[in-house]
C-alpha positions in Angstrom: -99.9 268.0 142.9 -102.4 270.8 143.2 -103.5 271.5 139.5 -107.2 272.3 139.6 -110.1 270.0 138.4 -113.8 271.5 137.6 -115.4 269.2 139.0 -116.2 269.6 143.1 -113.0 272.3 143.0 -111.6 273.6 145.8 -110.7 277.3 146.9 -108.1 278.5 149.5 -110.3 281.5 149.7 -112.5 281.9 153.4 -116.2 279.6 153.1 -117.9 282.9 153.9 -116.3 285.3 151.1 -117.3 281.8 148.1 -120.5 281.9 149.9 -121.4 285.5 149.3 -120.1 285.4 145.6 -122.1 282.7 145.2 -125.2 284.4 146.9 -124.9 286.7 144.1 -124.4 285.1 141.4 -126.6 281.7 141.5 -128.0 282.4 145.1 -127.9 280.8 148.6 -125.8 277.7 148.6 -127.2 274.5 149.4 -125.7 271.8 151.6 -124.6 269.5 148.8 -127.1 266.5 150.2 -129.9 268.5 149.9 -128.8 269.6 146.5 -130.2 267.4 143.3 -130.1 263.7 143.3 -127.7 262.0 145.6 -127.8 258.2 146.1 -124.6 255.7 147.6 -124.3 251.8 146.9 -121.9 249.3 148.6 -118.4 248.6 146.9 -117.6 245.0 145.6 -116.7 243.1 148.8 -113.0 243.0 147.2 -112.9 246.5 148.0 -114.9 247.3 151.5 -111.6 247.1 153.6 -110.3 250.5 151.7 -114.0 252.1 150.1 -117.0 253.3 152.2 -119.1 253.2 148.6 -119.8 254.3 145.6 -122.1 257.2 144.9 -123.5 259.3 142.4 -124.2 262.7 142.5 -126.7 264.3 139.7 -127.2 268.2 139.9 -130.8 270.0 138.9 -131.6 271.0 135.8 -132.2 274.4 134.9 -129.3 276.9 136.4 -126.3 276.4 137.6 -125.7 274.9 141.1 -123.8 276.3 143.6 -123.4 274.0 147.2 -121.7 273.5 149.9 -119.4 269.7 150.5 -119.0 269.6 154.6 -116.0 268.1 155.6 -116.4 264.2 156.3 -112.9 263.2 157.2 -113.4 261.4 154.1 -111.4 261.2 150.2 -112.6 260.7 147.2 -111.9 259.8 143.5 -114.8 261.1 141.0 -115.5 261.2 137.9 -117.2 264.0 136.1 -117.7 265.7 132.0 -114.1 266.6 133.0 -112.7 263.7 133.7 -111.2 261.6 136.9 -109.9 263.6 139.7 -109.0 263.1 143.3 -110.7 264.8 145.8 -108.3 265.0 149.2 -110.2 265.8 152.8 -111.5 268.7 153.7 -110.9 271.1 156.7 -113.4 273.6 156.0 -116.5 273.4 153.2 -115.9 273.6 149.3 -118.0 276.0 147.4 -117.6 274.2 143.9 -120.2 275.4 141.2 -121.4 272.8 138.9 -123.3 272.7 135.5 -126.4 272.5 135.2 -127.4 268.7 135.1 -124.4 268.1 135.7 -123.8 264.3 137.0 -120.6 263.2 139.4 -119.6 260.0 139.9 -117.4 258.2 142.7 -115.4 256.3 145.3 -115.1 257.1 148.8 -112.6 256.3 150.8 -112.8 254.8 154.4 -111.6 257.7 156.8 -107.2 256.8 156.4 -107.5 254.4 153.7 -106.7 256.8 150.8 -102.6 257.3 151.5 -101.7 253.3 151.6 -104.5 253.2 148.0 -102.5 256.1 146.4 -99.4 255.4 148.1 -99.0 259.4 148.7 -99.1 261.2 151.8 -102.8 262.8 152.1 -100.7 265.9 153.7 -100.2 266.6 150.0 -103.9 266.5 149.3 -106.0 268.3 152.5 -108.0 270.7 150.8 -107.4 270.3 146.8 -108.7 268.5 144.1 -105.7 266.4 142.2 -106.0 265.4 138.6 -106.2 261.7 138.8 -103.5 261.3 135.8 -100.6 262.8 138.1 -100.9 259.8 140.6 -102.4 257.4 138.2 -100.4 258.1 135.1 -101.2 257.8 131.4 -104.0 254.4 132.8 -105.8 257.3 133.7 -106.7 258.2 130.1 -108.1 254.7 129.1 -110.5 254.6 132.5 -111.5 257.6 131.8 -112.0 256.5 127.6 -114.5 254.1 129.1 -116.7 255.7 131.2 -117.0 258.6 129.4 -118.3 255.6 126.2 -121.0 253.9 129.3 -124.4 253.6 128.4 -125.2 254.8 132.3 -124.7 256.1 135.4 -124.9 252.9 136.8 -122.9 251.1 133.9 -120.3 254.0 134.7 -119.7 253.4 138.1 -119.5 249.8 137.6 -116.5 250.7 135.1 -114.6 252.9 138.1 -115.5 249.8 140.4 -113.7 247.5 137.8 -110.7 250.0 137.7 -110.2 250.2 141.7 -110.5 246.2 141.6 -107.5 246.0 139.0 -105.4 248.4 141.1 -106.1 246.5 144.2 -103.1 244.3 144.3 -100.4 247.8 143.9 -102.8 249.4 146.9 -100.0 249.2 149.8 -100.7 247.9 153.6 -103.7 249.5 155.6 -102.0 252.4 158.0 -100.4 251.9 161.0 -102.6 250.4 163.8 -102.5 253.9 166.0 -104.8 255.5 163.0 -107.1 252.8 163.0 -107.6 253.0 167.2 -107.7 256.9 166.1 -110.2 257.2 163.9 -112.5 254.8 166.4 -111.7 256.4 169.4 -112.9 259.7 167.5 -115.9 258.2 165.7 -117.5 257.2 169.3 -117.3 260.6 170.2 -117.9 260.3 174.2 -114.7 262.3 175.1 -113.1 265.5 174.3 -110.5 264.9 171.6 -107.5 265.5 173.9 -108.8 263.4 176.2 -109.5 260.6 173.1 -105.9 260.9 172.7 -104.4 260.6 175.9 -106.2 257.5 176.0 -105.4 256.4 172.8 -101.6 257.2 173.5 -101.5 255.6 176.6 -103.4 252.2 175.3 -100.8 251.5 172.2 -97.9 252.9 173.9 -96.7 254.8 171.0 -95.8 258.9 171.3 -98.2 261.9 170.5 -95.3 263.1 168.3 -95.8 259.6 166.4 -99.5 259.8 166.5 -99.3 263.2 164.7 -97.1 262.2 162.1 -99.0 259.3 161.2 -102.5 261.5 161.1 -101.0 264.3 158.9 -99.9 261.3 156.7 -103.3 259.2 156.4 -105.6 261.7 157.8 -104.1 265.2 156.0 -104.6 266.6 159.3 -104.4 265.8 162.8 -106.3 263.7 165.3 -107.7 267.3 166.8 -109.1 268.6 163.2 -110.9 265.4 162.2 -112.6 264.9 165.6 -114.0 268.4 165.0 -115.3 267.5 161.3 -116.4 263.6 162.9 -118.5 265.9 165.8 -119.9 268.0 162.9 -121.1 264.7 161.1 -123.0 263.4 163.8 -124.9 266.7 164.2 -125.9 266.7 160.5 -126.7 262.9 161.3 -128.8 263.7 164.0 -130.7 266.7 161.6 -131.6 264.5 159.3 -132.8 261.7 161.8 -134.2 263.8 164.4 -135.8 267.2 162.4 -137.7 268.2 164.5 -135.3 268.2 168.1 -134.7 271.5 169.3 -130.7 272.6 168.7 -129.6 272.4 172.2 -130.4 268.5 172.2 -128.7 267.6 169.2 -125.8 269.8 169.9 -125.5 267.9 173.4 -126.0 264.3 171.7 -123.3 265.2 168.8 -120.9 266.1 171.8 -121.1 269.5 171.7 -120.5 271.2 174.9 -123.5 272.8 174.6 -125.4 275.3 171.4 -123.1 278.1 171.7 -120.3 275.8 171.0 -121.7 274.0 168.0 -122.6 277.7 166.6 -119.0 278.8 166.8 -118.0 275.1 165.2 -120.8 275.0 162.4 -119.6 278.3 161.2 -116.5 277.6 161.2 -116.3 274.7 159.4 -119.3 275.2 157.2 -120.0 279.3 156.8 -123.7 277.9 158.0 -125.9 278.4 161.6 -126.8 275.5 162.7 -129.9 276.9 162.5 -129.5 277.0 158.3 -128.1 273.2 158.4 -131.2 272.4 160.8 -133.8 274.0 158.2 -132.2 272.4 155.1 -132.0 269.3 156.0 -135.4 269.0 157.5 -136.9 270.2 153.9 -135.2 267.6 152.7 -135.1 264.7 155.0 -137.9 265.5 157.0 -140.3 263.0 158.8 -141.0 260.1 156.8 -137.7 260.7 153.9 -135.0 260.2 156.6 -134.9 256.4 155.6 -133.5 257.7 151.9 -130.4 259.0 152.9 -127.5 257.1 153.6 -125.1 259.2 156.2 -121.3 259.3 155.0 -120.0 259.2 158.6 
């Protein structure tokens, strides 16, 4: 595990020091949504208990891109010019630069759906990008044979739709129960995580100890990390539905204590104000365009 892929890389390195190379060589980043052509589509039904959707990514022409991929909880398998790849969840933004024109294609994962499909511990994942041939094996070659010979994007992704159906009967169990009631407590947001998981403890009588084994197994991280990147999620989500709400509100609504503490979480897990995410995503999505963006929370 950990061999590098081109496409959507990852870097150990800090967001802020990839952001400032990147400032100088192609300019500011841009939050990746904001960034070229991005549309999402529904998996086959055979496949909506494991995959959020399929998406396609297409960069501008013209120069180089540089953006920014914000944590989602979520992982992904993609398909670029350089083949098929795994893409494992994120605790801070990736700064991957991508070719001009450049077009990515892929799966998403529901948030703890990814370890049972690969049957390998997303601990082994958080924060790389795996060549999809080292979990996969040589299958990987003839998938990817066949996409790169589609006529289309869309004839392209219905070839990686076709592969995840085949694989479906090898795809082990879903997780444990205590990752599901995890990841629901934390998606409704209306407590402070330790207070989520008290609750969540106390409610399916299993152990924190458990809990955190089973989150660094299915999650990559713990319960603590992802509601951080869920609480970031519904602050871009309330951007890009609300652009012109002042900060304080939409830091309050995402479940922010109050702005100051969704300045010190925006940086840290982006390198971005919120101010920056605010502006970009109102050019973008602004009155009128919201309805053409499908979140990924």
């Amino acid at each position: 595990m950990g061999t590098s892929c081109p496409a959507y890389d990852k870097d150990a390195r800090a967001p802020e020091r990839l952001q400032q190379e990147a400032r100088l060589r192609l300019g500011p980043p841009a939050l990746a949504q904001t960034s070229g052509i991005y549309r999402e589509q529904s998996p086959p039904a055979a496949l909506a208990f494991h995959f959020k959707c399929l998406w396609l990514h297409r960069m501008p022409d013209g120069a180089p891109s540089s953006i920014a991929v914000v944590p989602d909880g979520c992982s992904d398998i993609i398909w670029s010019s350089k083949g098929l790849a795994i893409v494992g969840p994120d605790r801070i933004a990736a700064f991957p630069e991508l070719p001009a024109g450049e077009t990515i294609i892929g799966a998403r994962f529901r948030i703890g759906a990814a370890a049972s499909w690969l049957r390998t511990p997303l601990r082994e994942m958080t924060g790389q990008t795996v060549p999809l041939h080292l979990v996969w094996g040589p299958a990987t070659n003839e998938i990817e044979a066949r996409i790169r010979d589609a006529a289309s994007t869309p004839e392209r992704l219905g070839v990686l739709a076709a592969a995840l159906l085949g694989r479906l009967s090898a795809a082990e169990p879903p997780p444990p129960p205590d990752i599901a009631a995890c990841v629901a407590h934390l998606q409704v947001g209306r407590s402070t995580v330790d207070d989520a998981i008290r609750t969540l403890v106390r409610e399916i009588g299993t152990s924190e100890r458990t809990l955190r084994r089973h989150c660094h197994e299915h999650l990559g991280y713990g319960a603590k990390t992802l509601g951080r990147i869920l609480r970031l999620q519904r602050f871009l989500a309330a951007c890009r539905s609300r652009p012109g709400d002042t900060l304080a509100n939409l830091a309050v609504d995402a479940g922010y204590a109050d702005q100051a503490h969704l300045a010190r979480e925006a940086r840290g897990l982006t390198s971005f104000t919120p101010r920056e995410i605010q502006r970009q995503l109102a050019a973008r999505f602004g009155i009128g365009r919201v309805e053409n963006f499908r979140t990924t929370t």
